[in-house]
Coordinates of C-alpha atoms in Angstrom, one line a residue:
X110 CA 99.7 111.2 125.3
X111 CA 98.9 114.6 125.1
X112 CA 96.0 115.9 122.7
X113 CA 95.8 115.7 119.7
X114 CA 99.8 114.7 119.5
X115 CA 99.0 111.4 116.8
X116 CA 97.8 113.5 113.7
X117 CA 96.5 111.2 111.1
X118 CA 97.3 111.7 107.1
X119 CA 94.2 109.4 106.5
X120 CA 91.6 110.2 108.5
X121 CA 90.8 107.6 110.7
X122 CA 87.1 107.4 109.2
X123 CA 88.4 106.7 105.7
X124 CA 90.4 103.8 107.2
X125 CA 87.1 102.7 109.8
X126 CA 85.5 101.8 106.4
X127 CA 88.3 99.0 105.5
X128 CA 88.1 97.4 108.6
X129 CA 86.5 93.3 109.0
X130 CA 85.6 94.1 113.0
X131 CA 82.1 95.5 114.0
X132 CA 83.9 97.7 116.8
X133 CA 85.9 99.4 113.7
X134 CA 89.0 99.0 115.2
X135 CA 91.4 96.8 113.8
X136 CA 92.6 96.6 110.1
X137 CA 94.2 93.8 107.7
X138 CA 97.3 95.3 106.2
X139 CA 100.1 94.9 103.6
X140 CA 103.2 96.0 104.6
X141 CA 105.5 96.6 101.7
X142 CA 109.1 96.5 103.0
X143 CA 108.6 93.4 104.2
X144 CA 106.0 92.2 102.1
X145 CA 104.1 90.8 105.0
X146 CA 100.0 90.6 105.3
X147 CA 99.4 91.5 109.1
X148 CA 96.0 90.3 110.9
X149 CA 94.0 93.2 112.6
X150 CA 96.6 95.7 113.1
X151 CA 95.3 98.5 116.0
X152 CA 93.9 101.3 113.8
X153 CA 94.4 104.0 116.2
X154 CA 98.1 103.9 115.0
X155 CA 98.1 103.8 111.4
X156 CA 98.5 107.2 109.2
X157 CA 99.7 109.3 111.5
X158 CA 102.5 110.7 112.8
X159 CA 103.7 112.7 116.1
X160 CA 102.9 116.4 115.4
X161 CA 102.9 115.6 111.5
X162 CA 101.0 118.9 111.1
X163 CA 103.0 121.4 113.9
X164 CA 102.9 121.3 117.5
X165 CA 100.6 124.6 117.5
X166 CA 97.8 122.4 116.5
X167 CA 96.3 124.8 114.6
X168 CA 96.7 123.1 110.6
X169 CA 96.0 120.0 112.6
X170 CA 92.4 121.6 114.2
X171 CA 91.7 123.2 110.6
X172 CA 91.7 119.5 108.8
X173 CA 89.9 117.4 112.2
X174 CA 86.7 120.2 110.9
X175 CA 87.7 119.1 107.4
X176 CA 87.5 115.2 108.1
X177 CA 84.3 115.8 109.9
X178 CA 83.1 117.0 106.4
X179 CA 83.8 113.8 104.6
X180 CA 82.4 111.6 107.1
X181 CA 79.6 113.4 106.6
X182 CA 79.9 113.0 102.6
X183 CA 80.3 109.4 103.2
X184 CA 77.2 108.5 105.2
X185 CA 75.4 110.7 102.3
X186 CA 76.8 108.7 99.6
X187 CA 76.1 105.6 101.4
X188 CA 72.3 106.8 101.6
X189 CA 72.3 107.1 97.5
X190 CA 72.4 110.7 97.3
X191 CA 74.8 112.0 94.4
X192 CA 73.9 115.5 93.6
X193 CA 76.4 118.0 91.9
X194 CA 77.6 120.1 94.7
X195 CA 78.0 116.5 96.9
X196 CA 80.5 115.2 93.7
X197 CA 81.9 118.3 93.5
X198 CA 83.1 118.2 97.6
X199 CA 83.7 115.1 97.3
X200 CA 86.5 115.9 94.4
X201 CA 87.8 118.2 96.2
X202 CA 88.3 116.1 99.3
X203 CA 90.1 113.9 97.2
X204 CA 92.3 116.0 95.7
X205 CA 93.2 117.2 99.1
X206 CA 93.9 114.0 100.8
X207 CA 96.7 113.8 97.4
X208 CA 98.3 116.7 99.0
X209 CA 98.3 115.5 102.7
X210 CA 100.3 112.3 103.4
X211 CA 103.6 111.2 103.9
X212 CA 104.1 110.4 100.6
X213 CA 103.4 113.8 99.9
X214 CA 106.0 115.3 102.0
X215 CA 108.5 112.7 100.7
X216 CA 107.4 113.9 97.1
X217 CA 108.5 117.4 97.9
X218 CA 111.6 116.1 100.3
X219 CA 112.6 115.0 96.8
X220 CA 111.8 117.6 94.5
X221 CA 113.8 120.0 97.2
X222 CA 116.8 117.7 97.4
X223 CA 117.2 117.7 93.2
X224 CA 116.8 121.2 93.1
X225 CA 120.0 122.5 95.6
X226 CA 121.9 119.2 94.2
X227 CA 121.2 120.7 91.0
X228 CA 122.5 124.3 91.9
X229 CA 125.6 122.8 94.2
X230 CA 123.9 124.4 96.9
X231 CA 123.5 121.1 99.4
X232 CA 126.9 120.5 99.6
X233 CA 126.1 118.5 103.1
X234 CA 122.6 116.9 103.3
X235 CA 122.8 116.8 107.0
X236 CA 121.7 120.7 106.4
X237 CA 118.7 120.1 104.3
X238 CA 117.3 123.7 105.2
X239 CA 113.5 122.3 105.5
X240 CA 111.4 120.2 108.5
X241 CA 108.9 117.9 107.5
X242 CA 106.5 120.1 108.9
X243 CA 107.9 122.7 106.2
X244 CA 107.6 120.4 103.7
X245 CA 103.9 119.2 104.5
X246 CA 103.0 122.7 104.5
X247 CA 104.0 123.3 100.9
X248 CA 102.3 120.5 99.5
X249 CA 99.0 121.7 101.6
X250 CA 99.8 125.1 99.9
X251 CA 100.2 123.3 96.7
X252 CA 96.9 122.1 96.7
X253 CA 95.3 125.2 97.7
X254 CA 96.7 127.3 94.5
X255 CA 95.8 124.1 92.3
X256 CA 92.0 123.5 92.8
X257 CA 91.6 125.7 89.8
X258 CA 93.1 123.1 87.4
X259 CA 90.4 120.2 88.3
X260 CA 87.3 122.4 88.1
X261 CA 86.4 121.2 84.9
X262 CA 87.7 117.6 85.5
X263 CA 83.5 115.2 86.0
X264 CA 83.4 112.7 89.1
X265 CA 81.4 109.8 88.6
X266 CA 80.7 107.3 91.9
X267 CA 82.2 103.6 91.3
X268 CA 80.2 100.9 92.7
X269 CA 81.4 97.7 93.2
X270 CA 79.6 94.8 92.0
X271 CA 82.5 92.6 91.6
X272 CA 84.1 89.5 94.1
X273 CA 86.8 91.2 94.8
X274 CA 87.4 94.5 97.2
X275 CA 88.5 97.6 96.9
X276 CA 91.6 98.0 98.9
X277 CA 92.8 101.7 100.1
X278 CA 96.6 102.9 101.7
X279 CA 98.6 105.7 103.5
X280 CA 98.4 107.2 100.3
X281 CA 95.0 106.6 98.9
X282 CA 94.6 109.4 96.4
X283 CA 95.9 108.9 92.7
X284 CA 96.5 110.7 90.1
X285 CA 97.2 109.1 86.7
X286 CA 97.2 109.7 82.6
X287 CA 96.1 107.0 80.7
X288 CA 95.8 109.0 77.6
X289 CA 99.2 110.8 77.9
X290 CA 100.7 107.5 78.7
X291 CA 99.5 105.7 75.7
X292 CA 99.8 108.6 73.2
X293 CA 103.3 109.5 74.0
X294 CA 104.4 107.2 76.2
X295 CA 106.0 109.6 79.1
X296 CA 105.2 109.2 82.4
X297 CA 105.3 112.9 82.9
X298 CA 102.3 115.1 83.3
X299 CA 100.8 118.3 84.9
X300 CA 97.4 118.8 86.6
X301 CA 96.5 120.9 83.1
X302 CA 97.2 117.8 80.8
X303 CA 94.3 116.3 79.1
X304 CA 93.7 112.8 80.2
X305 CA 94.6 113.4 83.8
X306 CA 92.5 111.6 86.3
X307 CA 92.0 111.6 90.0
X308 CA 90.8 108.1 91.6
X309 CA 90.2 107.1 95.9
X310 CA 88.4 104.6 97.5
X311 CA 85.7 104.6 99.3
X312 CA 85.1 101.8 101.2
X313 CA 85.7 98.1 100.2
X314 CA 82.2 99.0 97.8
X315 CA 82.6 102.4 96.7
X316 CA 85.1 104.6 95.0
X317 CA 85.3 107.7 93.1
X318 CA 87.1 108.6 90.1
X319 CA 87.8 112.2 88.5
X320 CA 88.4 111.7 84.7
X321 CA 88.7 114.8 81.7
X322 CA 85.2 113.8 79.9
X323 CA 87.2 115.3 77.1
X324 CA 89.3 112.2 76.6
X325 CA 87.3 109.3 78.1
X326 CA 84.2 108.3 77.8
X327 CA 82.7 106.0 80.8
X328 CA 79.2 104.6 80.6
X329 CA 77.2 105.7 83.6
X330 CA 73.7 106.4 84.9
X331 CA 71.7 109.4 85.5
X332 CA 72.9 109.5 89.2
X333 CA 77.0 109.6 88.2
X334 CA 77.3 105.9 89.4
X335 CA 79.2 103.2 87.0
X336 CA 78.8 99.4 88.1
X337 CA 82.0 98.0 88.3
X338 CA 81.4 94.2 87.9
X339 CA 84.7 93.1 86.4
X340 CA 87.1 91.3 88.6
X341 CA 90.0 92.9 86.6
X342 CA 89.0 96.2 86.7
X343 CA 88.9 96.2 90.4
X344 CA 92.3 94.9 90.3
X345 CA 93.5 97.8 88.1
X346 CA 92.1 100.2 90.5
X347 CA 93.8 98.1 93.4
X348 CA 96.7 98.2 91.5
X349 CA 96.5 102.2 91.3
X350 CA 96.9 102.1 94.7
X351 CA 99.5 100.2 95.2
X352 CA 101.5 101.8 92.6
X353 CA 101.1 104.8 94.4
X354 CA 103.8 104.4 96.7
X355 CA 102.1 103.6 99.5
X356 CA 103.7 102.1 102.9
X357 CA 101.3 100.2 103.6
X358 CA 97.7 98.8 102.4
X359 CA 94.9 98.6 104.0
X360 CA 92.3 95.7 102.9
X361 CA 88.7 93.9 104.4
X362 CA 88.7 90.7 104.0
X363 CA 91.7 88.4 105.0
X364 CA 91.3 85.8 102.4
X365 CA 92.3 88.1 100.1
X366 CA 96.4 88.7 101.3
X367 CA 97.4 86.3 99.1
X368 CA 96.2 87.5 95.6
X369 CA 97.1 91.2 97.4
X370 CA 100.3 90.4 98.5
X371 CA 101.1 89.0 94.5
X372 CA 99.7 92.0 92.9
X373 CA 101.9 94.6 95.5
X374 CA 104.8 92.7 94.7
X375 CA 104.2 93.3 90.8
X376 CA 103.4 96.6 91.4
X377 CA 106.9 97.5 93.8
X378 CA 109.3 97.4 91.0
X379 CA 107.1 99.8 89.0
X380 CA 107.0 102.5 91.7
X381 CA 108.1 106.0 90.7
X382 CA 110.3 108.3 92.6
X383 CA 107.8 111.2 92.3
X384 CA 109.7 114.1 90.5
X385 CA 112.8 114.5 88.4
X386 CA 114.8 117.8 88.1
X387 CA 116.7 118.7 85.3
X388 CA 118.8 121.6 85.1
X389 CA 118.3 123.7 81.6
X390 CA 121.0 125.6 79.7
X391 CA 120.5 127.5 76.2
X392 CA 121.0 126.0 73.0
X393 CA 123.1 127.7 70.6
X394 CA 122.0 129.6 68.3
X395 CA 117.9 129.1 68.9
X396 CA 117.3 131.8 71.0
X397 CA 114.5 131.1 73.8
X398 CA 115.2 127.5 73.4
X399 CA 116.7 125.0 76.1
X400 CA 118.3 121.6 76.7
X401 CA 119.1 119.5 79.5
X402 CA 122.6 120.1 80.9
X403 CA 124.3 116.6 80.5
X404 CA 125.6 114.6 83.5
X405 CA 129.7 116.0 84.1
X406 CA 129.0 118.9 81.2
X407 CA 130.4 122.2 82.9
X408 CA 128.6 125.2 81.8
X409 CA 130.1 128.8 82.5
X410 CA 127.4 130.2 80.9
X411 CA 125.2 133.3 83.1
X412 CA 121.2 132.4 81.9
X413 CA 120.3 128.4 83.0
X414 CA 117.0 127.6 84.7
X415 CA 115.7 124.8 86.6
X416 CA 112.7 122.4 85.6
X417 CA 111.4 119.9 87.9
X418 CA 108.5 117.4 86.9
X419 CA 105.9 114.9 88.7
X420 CA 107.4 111.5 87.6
X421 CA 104.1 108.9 87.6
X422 CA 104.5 105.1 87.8
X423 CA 103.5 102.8 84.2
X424 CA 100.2 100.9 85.7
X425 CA 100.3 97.0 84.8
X426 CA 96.4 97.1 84.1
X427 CA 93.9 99.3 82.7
X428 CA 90.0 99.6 83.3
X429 CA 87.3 98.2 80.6
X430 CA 85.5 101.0 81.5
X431 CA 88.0 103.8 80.6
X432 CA 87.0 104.1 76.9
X433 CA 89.5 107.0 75.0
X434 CA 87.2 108.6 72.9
X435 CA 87.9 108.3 69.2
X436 CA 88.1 112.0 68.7
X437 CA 89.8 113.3 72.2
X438 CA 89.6 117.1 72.5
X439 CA 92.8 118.7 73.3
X440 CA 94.9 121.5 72.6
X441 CA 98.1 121.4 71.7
X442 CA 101.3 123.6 70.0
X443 CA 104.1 121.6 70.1
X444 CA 105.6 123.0 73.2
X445 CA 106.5 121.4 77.1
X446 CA 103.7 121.9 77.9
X447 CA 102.0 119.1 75.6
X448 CA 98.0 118.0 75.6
X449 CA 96.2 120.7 78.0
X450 CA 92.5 120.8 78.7
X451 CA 92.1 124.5 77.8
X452 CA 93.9 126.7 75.5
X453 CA 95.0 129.4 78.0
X454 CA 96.6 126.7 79.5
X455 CA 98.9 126.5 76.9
X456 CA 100.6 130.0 77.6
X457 CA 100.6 129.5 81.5
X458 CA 100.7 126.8 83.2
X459 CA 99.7 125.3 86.4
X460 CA 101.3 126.3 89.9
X461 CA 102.6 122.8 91.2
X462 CA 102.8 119.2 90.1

């Protein structure tokens, strides 16, 4: 095979940490479609794709320096240290691998697909007018002209004290709104909303989670770490996982498929598409205001626009340690663009999903 052709999604370091073997070189796995546990599957193959990132090589060479940096990270974190600039690269690695998958691409092989159904304009889907490779580039783009809208958002280091592992996946970076989700109860939210949260494994022992310090409170010690000793919260972070849409599911220790294989196939039904579109006409006679067209409603009318949204799966279980403070600080008018974390926010809102 020539060079650099299998380009991993999940760097193959990330997944090294997940496996039982000393040589690092099988992995136990989940497989959801057929809801099968498979023994020390060859980890060479998993994550990756032929040319996933172009056949120029040169996105593909731009994130091999980038994985090099967070196997780096890891070995630090693994040696105790936790100082601000390590969190804050560590965040940021996270929120990347969000943006780089599969999944990802299939998020915004969606999102395109609603938006020319929407407008009449794929009248043949055997013309979809974008390659994978397009699509992956987007969402890279994406996260490029987003990392302004988790700045503020603290990282904390989850250690795992519990008897049961942390599992990872093709898709191992999650976002998620507890507070949105409870307070209104829509599945819909931005990268600006207050309560959004960013969570990714580790290793079997370590994770790290992104939360607006805002709206939670988590009990933690001076060095960002919280001791996660509850069986059930490491099943709700497991369960984030799997929720996430993920292919397949990457776990330590074999004894485990069982219970794993119950709790991905509570979590499948749950599963979100990723993004809705809906296309927006003018209400009469409230000027600036818009409603949803409705399904068979022809509209002749010259001024519509289209609004697509991140659609995020209902989690089954939630943390202990993921205490909504009694007085959350957010800001808020009334308007689409709901809880935010700042009030600038509230005029313009974020580039992406």
């Amino acid at each position: 095979m020539p060079a650099l052709k299998n380009q991993h999604f999940v760097p193959k370091v990330h997944l090294r940490a997940f496996a039982p073997d000393d040589g690092k070189k099988m992995v136990n796995m989940l497989h959801a479609a057929s809801m099968r546990a498979i023994k020390g599957a060859s980890l060479s193959g998993q994550c990756a794709k032929h040319y996933f990132y172009g056949k120029d090589l040169v996105l593909e060479k731009q994130i091999g320096t980038i994985e090099g940096q967070y196997a780096e990270l890891v070995r630090e974190l693994e040696a105790g240290q936790r100082t601000e600039p390590l969190l804050e690269t560590l965040k940021t690695l996270a929120f990347f691998q969000h943006f780089r998958t599969d999944a990802a691409r299939t998020r915004f092989l969606i999102m395109q697909r609603q938006l020319f159904e929407a407008t009449g304009e794929l009248a043949d889907v055997g013309k979809f007018p974008f390659s994978d490779e397009d699509l992956i580039q987007t969402a890279l783009a994406l996260f490029f002209t987003s990392l302004d809208y988790i700045g503020d958002l603290k990282t904390c280091v989850l250690l795992n004290h519990s008897r049961q592992d942390f599992v990872t996946s093709d898709d191992p970076a999650v976002l998620f709104n507890k507070f949105i989700l409870q307070k209104t109860g829509a599945a819909n939210f931005g990268l600006m909303s207050s309560g959004i949260c960013l969570y990714m494994p580790i290793t079997p022992r370590m994770a790290v989670l992104c939360y607006d310090a805002n709206v939670y409170r988590i009990s933690q010690n001076e060095k960002s770490e919280v001791i996660v000793r509850k069986r059930p919260d490491v099943i709700a972070l497991n369960s984030l996982v799997m929720l996430n849409n993920a292919n397949c599911v990457y776990f330590r220790n074999w004894d485990e498929r069982d219970n794993l294989l119950a709790h991905l196939r509570e979590a499948l039904p749950l599963r979100s598409p990723g993004t809705r579109t809906h296309r927006l006409v003018p209400v009469d006679g409230k000027e600036g205001a818009f409603r949803p067209l409705k399904a068979g409603e022809e509209y002749k009318g010259t001024v519509e626009m289209l609004h697509s949204e991140a659609v995020y799966p209902r989690p089954i279980h939630w943390m202990s340690f993921l205490d909504r403070r009694l007085r959350p600080l957010t800001y808020f008018e009334n308007t689409a663009a709901g809880h935010v974390r700042k009030e600038a926010w509230l005029r313009s809102g974020p580039h992406g999903l």
